[in-house]
Amino acid sequence: MQLLQDVSALRAWREAERASGRRVALVPTMGNLHPGHIALLDTARAHAETLIASIFVNPLQFGPNEDFDRYPRTLDDDLAALRKAGCQAVFAPDEATLYPHGRDITQVHVPELGDMLCGADRPGHFDGVTTVVSLLFNLVQPDAAVFGEKDYQQLQIIRRMVRDLHMPVAVHGHPIAREPDGLARSSRNQYLSPDERAVAPKLYATLRELAEALRAGGRDIPALETQGMERLRHACFSPVYLRILGPDLGPPQVPGELLIVVAARLGNTRLIDNLRLSV
Ligand code: PAF
């Protein structure tokens, strides 16, 4: 596995891949890899002969009071896990390599989709994501890229960006990886205290209850959203939002495909999750 840390090494590697005719799939990450990240490589492998992961804790997508400084950085373990999983290359630049002109650079903004839900709660967050992902797409020039469906809104925003800007990258989602008790895997789970960790699976349990109510014929969507928020408050979460929407994050159509999306704080940790169903 090749470790690429500067732009010229990455470009040389990309040229060699192109010359060999192999398709390249990119799995962008912020490191601190867990089995959910490693599983993204399986989807990547289905779409390309060569896999490259990127590891970069992107300062542009963190708000001033968020966890940029304490976000876990575990490069050696990450490289070992990627090597074991058969990844052929890793792009792990430092900030001066990716942003040589500082953080105040050209931004990519996806209107509406980027301003709702997590975008309303974390102003500027998705601009940071779309900016770094476009930069990674420009540098790596992947044929395909894979993102986890836990960050469902992020995935939709990236699809919209790729569509709007005619980026020649096929974007694929990978299903949410869960702990045995249902909690969606996330690097942020390790911030949870033992007591909070015991409560955390109630986030997904609440989504499942709402899905059950919808499958059983419940159609009063605002009432179900309120019921879900109450349930979370009762379990000691501070819910940020809980919405029942269409899979494009637009208004729900019944009968049809629905998406229940949630963000909630448990102590100082912000958790997100979602569940898709059809009714
Ligand atoms: O999902 C993530 O880990 C990040 O938002 C991403 C896509 C790697 C961009 O920094």
Short mmCIF file of C-alpha atoms and ligand atoms in Angstrom, two decimals:
data_model
loop_
_atom_site.label_atom_id
_atom_site.label_comp_id
_atom_site.label_asym_id
_atom_site.label_seq_id
_atom_site.Cartn_x
_atom_site.Cartn_y
_atom_site.Cartn_z
CA MET A 1 0.00 0.00 0.00
CA GLN A 2 1.36 3.39 -0.99
CA LEU A 3 1.22 6.29 1.45
CA LEU A 4 0.95 9.55 -0.50
CA GLN A 5 1.37 12.73 1.49
CA ASP A 6 1.97 15.42 -1.09
CA VAL A 7 0.26 16.52 -4.26
CA SER A 8 3.05 15.63 -6.69
CA ALA A 9 3.30 12.06 -5.37
CA LEU A 10 -0.49 11.73 -5.64
CA ARG A 11 -0.53 13.03 -9.22
CA ALA A 12 2.29 10.68 -10.26
CA TRP A 13 0.43 7.75 -8.69
CA ARG A 14 -2.81 8.78 -10.47
CA GLU A 15 -1.04 9.02 -13.84
CA ALA A 16 0.35 5.49 -13.41
CA GLU A 17 -3.12 4.15 -12.59
CA ARG A 18 -4.57 5.86 -15.65
CA ALA A 19 -1.82 4.50 -17.87
CA SER A 20 -2.53 0.99 -16.61
CA GLY A 21 -6.24 1.37 -17.44
CA ARG A 22 -7.37 0.61 -13.89
CA ARG A 23 -10.42 2.43 -12.53
CA VAL A 24 -9.87 4.20 -9.22
CA ALA A 25 -12.38 4.43 -6.35
CA LEU A 26 -11.87 6.93 -3.54
CA VAL A 27 -13.08 6.50 0.04
CA PRO A 28 -12.73 9.91 1.72
CA THR A 29 -12.39 9.77 5.53
CA MET A 30 -11.26 11.82 8.48
CA GLY A 31 -9.38 8.81 9.84
CA ASN A 32 -9.94 7.10 13.20
CA LEU A 33 -11.27 4.24 11.13
CA HIS A 34 -13.76 1.74 12.54
CA PRO A 35 -15.25 -1.32 10.83
CA GLY A 36 -17.92 0.91 9.26
CA HIS A 37 -15.22 2.78 7.31
CA ILE A 38 -13.48 -0.42 6.30
CA ALA A 39 -16.79 -1.74 4.96
CA LEU A 40 -16.92 1.26 2.57
CA LEU A 41 -14.01 -0.37 0.77
CA ASP A 42 -16.28 -3.30 -0.18
CA THR A 43 -18.57 -0.98 -2.13
CA ALA A 44 -15.51 0.75 -3.62
CA ARG A 45 -14.14 -2.61 -4.75
CA ALA A 46 -17.34 -3.32 -6.64
CA HIS A 47 -16.75 -0.25 -8.81
CA ALA A 48 -13.01 -0.08 -9.43
CA GLU A 49 -9.83 -2.12 -9.60
CA THR A 50 -7.81 0.26 -7.44
CA LEU A 51 -8.87 1.65 -4.04
CA ILE A 52 -7.52 4.79 -2.47
CA ALA A 53 -8.62 6.15 0.89
CA SER A 54 -7.99 9.70 2.03
CA ILE A 55 -7.40 10.66 5.64
CA PHE A 56 -7.73 14.33 6.54
CA VAL A 57 -9.42 15.94 9.53
CA ASN A 58 -10.85 18.87 7.63
CA PRO A 59 -10.86 22.08 9.69
CA LEU A 60 -13.26 23.79 7.27
CA GLN A 61 -16.17 21.59 8.30
CA PHE A 62 -15.89 22.18 12.06
CA GLY A 63 -17.54 25.15 13.78
CA PRO A 64 -15.55 27.27 16.24
CA ASN A 65 -16.91 25.40 19.29
CA GLU A 66 -16.82 21.93 17.77
CA ASP A 67 -14.46 19.03 18.27
CA PHE A 68 -11.75 19.75 15.66
CA ASP A 69 -8.95 19.80 18.26
CA ARG A 70 -10.04 16.69 20.09
CA TYR A 71 -11.12 14.71 17.00
CA PRO A 72 -9.14 11.44 17.37
CA ARG A 73 -6.08 11.20 15.10
CA THR A 74 -4.85 7.61 14.79
CA LEU A 75 -2.88 7.52 11.54
CA ASP A 76 -0.72 4.45 12.30
CA ASP A 77 -3.72 2.31 13.27
CA ASP A 78 -5.67 3.60 10.26
CA LEU A 79 -2.87 2.70 7.85
CA ALA A 80 -2.61 -0.78 9.36
CA ALA A 81 -6.38 -1.31 9.00
CA LEU A 82 -6.40 -0.09 5.39
CA ARG A 83 -3.42 -2.24 4.47
CA LYS A 84 -5.10 -5.29 6.01
CA ALA A 85 -8.29 -4.51 4.07
CA GLY A 86 -6.40 -4.51 0.77
CA CYS A 87 -6.50 -0.78 0.04
CA GLN A 88 -3.80 0.05 -2.54
CA ALA A 89 -3.10 3.68 -1.63
CA VAL A 90 -3.77 6.29 1.04
CA PHE A 91 -3.68 10.04 0.56
CA ALA A 92 -2.98 11.59 3.96
CA PRO A 93 -1.95 15.22 3.44
CA ASP A 94 -1.35 17.74 6.20
CA GLU A 95 -3.23 21.02 6.25
CA ALA A 96 -0.44 23.02 4.56
CA THR A 97 -0.51 20.55 1.65
CA LEU A 98 -4.25 20.69 1.12
CA TYR A 99 -4.75 24.38 1.95
CA PRO A 100 -1.41 26.04 1.06
CA HIS A 101 -3.20 29.41 0.77
CA GLY A 102 -4.92 29.18 4.15
CA ARG A 103 -8.49 28.36 5.09
CA ASP A 104 -10.12 31.39 3.47
CA ILE A 105 -10.37 29.86 0.01
CA THR A 106 -12.94 29.29 -2.74
CA GLN A 107 -15.93 27.49 -1.27
CA VAL A 108 -18.49 25.17 -2.79
CA HIS A 109 -22.01 25.76 -1.46
CA VAL A 110 -25.01 23.55 -2.21
CA PRO A 111 -28.09 25.71 -1.60
CA GLU A 112 -31.17 24.47 0.30
CA LEU A 113 -29.97 20.88 0.81
CA GLY A 114 -26.89 22.29 2.51
CA ASP A 115 -28.82 24.73 4.68
CA MET A 116 -31.42 22.45 6.25
CA LEU A 117 -31.24 19.86 9.09
CA CYS A 118 -27.54 19.54 10.09
CA GLY A 119 -26.74 22.53 7.87
CA ALA A 120 -29.07 24.74 9.95
CA ASP A 121 -27.59 23.44 13.21
CA ARG A 122 -23.95 23.61 12.05
CA PRO A 123 -23.68 26.72 9.83
CA GLY A 124 -20.89 26.36 7.27
CA HIS A 125 -20.42 22.65 7.97
CA PHE A 126 -21.54 21.40 4.59
CA ASP A 127 -19.63 24.14 2.75
CA GLY A 128 -16.54 22.73 4.44
CA VAL A 129 -17.48 19.22 3.35
CA THR A 130 -18.28 20.09 -0.26
CA THR A 131 -15.16 22.25 -0.53
CA VAL A 132 -12.82 19.51 0.69
CA VAL A 133 -14.58 16.79 -1.30
CA SER A 134 -14.30 18.84 -4.53
CA LEU A 135 -10.65 19.41 -3.76
CA LEU A 136 -10.13 15.67 -3.19
CA PHE A 137 -12.00 14.87 -6.41
CA ASN A 138 -9.79 17.35 -8.31
CA LEU A 139 -6.62 15.90 -6.87
CA VAL A 140 -7.42 12.17 -6.92
CA GLN A 141 -9.64 12.27 -10.03
CA PRO A 142 -11.44 9.11 -8.97
CA ASP A 143 -13.85 7.26 -11.26
CA ALA A 144 -16.02 6.48 -8.23
CA ALA A 145 -16.29 7.61 -4.62
CA VAL A 146 -18.02 5.98 -1.66
CA PHE A 147 -19.66 7.66 1.34
CA GLY A 148 -21.47 6.14 4.31
CA GLU A 149 -25.25 6.45 4.48
CA LYS A 150 -25.16 7.39 8.17
CA ASP A 151 -24.32 10.89 6.91
CA TYR A 152 -27.34 10.71 4.64
CA GLN A 153 -27.64 14.45 4.13
CA GLN A 154 -23.93 14.69 3.30
CA LEU A 155 -24.35 11.96 0.68
CA GLN A 156 -27.31 13.77 -0.93
CA ILE A 157 -25.39 17.04 -0.94
CA ILE A 158 -22.37 15.44 -2.60
CA ARG A 159 -24.60 13.84 -5.23
CA ARG A 160 -26.15 17.26 -5.92
CA MET A 161 -22.73 18.93 -6.15
CA VAL A 162 -21.50 16.27 -8.59
CA ARG A 163 -24.64 16.70 -10.68
CA ASP A 164 -24.58 20.50 -10.69
CA LEU A 165 -20.85 20.83 -11.39
CA HIS A 166 -20.70 17.95 -13.92
CA MET A 167 -18.04 16.19 -11.92
CA PRO A 168 -17.07 12.94 -13.66
CA VAL A 169 -17.34 10.81 -10.50
CA ALA A 170 -19.89 8.08 -9.77
CA VAL A 171 -21.01 8.55 -6.15
CA HIS A 172 -22.06 5.45 -4.22
CA GLY A 173 -23.57 5.15 -0.74
CA HIS A 174 -22.78 2.31 1.64
CA PRO A 175 -25.35 1.08 4.21
CA ILE A 176 -24.98 2.13 7.85
CA ALA A 177 -22.80 -0.15 9.96
CA ARG A 178 -24.27 -0.73 13.44
CA GLU A 179 -23.06 -2.04 16.76
CA PRO A 180 -24.87 -5.20 17.95
CA ASP A 181 -27.22 -3.01 20.06
CA GLY A 182 -28.18 -0.92 17.04
CA LEU A 183 -26.05 2.20 17.60
CA ALA A 184 -24.71 3.46 14.27
CA ARG A 185 -20.91 3.20 14.22
CA SER A 186 -19.21 6.56 14.46
CA SER A 187 -15.82 7.88 15.55
CA ARG A 188 -17.73 10.17 17.92
CA ASN A 189 -19.20 7.21 19.87
CA GLN A 190 -15.94 7.05 21.82
CA TYR A 191 -16.74 10.45 23.37
CA LEU A 192 -19.71 8.85 25.18
CA SER A 193 -19.39 8.08 28.91
CA PRO A 194 -20.39 4.53 29.92
CA ASP A 195 -23.81 5.84 31.05
CA GLU A 196 -24.34 7.73 27.79
CA ARG A 197 -23.19 4.72 25.78
CA ALA A 198 -25.88 2.65 27.51
CA VAL A 199 -28.56 5.17 26.49
CA ALA A 200 -27.27 5.83 22.94
CA PRO A 201 -29.01 2.86 21.22
CA LYS A 202 -32.34 4.52 22.07
CA LEU A 203 -31.71 6.85 19.15
CA TYR A 204 -32.08 4.03 16.63
CA ALA A 205 -34.78 2.36 18.76
CA THR A 206 -36.82 5.57 18.42
CA LEU A 207 -36.44 5.51 14.64
CA ARG A 208 -37.56 1.89 14.57
CA GLU A 209 -40.63 2.68 16.69
CA LEU A 210 -41.61 5.49 14.35
CA ALA A 211 -41.09 3.22 11.33
CA GLU A 212 -43.32 0.65 13.01
CA ALA A 213 -46.02 3.28 13.59
CA LEU A 214 -45.82 4.36 9.94
CA ARG A 215 -45.99 0.77 8.72
CA ALA A 216 -49.00 0.22 10.98
CA GLY A 217 -50.82 3.02 9.17
CA GLY A 218 -49.79 6.11 11.18
CA ARG A 219 -50.12 9.07 8.82
CA ASP A 220 -50.01 12.14 11.08
CA ILE A 221 -46.38 12.94 10.32
CA PRO A 222 -46.02 16.09 12.49
CA ALA A 223 -47.50 14.16 15.46
CA LEU A 224 -45.11 11.27 14.90
CA GLU A 225 -42.15 13.68 14.71
CA THR A 226 -43.23 15.28 18.00
CA GLN A 227 -43.70 11.86 19.58
CA GLY A 228 -40.16 10.87 18.53
CA MET A 229 -38.66 14.09 19.94
CA GLU A 230 -40.51 13.51 23.25
CA ARG A 231 -39.27 9.96 23.40
CA LEU A 232 -35.67 11.17 22.95
CA ARG A 233 -36.03 13.89 25.60
CA HIS A 234 -37.42 11.29 27.97
CA ALA A 235 -34.28 9.18 27.36
CA CYS A 236 -32.11 12.25 28.26
CA PHE A 237 -31.15 13.26 24.71
CA SER A 238 -31.34 16.88 23.58
CA PRO A 239 -32.83 16.36 20.13
CA VAL A 240 -31.72 18.81 17.43
CA TYR A 241 -34.23 17.60 14.86
CA LEU A 242 -36.25 14.54 14.01
CA ARG A 243 -37.96 14.63 10.63
CA ILE A 244 -39.90 12.24 8.44
CA LEU A 245 -39.12 13.17 4.84
CA GLY A 246 -38.85 11.75 1.34
CA PRO A 247 -35.58 10.03 0.40
CA ASP A 248 -34.53 13.22 -1.46
CA LEU A 249 -35.01 15.13 1.84
CA GLY A 250 -38.08 16.77 0.30
CA PRO A 251 -41.67 16.49 1.59
CA PRO A 252 -42.81 12.94 2.36
CA GLN A 253 -45.11 11.19 -0.15
CA VAL A 254 -47.37 8.46 1.19
CA PRO A 255 -47.56 5.78 -0.10
CA GLY A 256 -43.90 5.77 -1.06
CA GLU A 257 -40.36 5.76 0.27
CA LEU A 258 -39.78 7.59 3.53
CA LEU A 259 -36.68 8.61 5.43
CA ILE A 260 -36.60 9.28 9.16
CA VAL A 261 -33.59 11.45 10.04
CA VAL A 262 -32.45 12.48 13.47
CA ALA A 263 -29.70 14.45 15.20
CA ALA A 264 -29.50 14.60 18.96
CA ARG A 265 -26.98 15.50 21.62
CA LEU A 266 -26.18 13.14 24.44
CA GLY A 267 -24.12 15.15 26.92
CA ASN A 268 -21.52 16.85 24.73
CA THR A 269 -21.71 14.32 21.91
CA ARG A 270 -23.76 14.96 18.80
CA LEU A 271 -25.15 11.78 17.22
CA ILE A 272 -26.98 11.35 13.91
CA ASP A 273 -28.87 8.44 12.44
CA ASN A 274 -31.51 7.64 9.84
CA LEU A 275 -33.80 4.89 8.68
CA ARG A 276 -35.42 4.35 5.30
CA LEU A 277 -38.68 2.51 4.82
CA SER A 278 -41.48 2.23 2.34
CA VAL A 279 -45.15 2.46 3.25
O1 PAF B 1 -17.79 11.93 6.26
C1 PAF B 1 -16.65 12.34 6.55
O2 PAF B 1 -15.86 11.69 7.24
C2 PAF B 1 -16.21 13.71 6.06
O3 PAF B 1 -17.27 14.62 6.08
C3 PAF B 1 -15.56 13.68 4.67
C4 PAF B 1 -16.54 13.22 3.59
C5 PAF B 1 -14.36 12.73 4.70
C6 PAF B 1 -15.07 15.08 4.27
O4 PAF B 1 -14.12 15.56 5.19
#
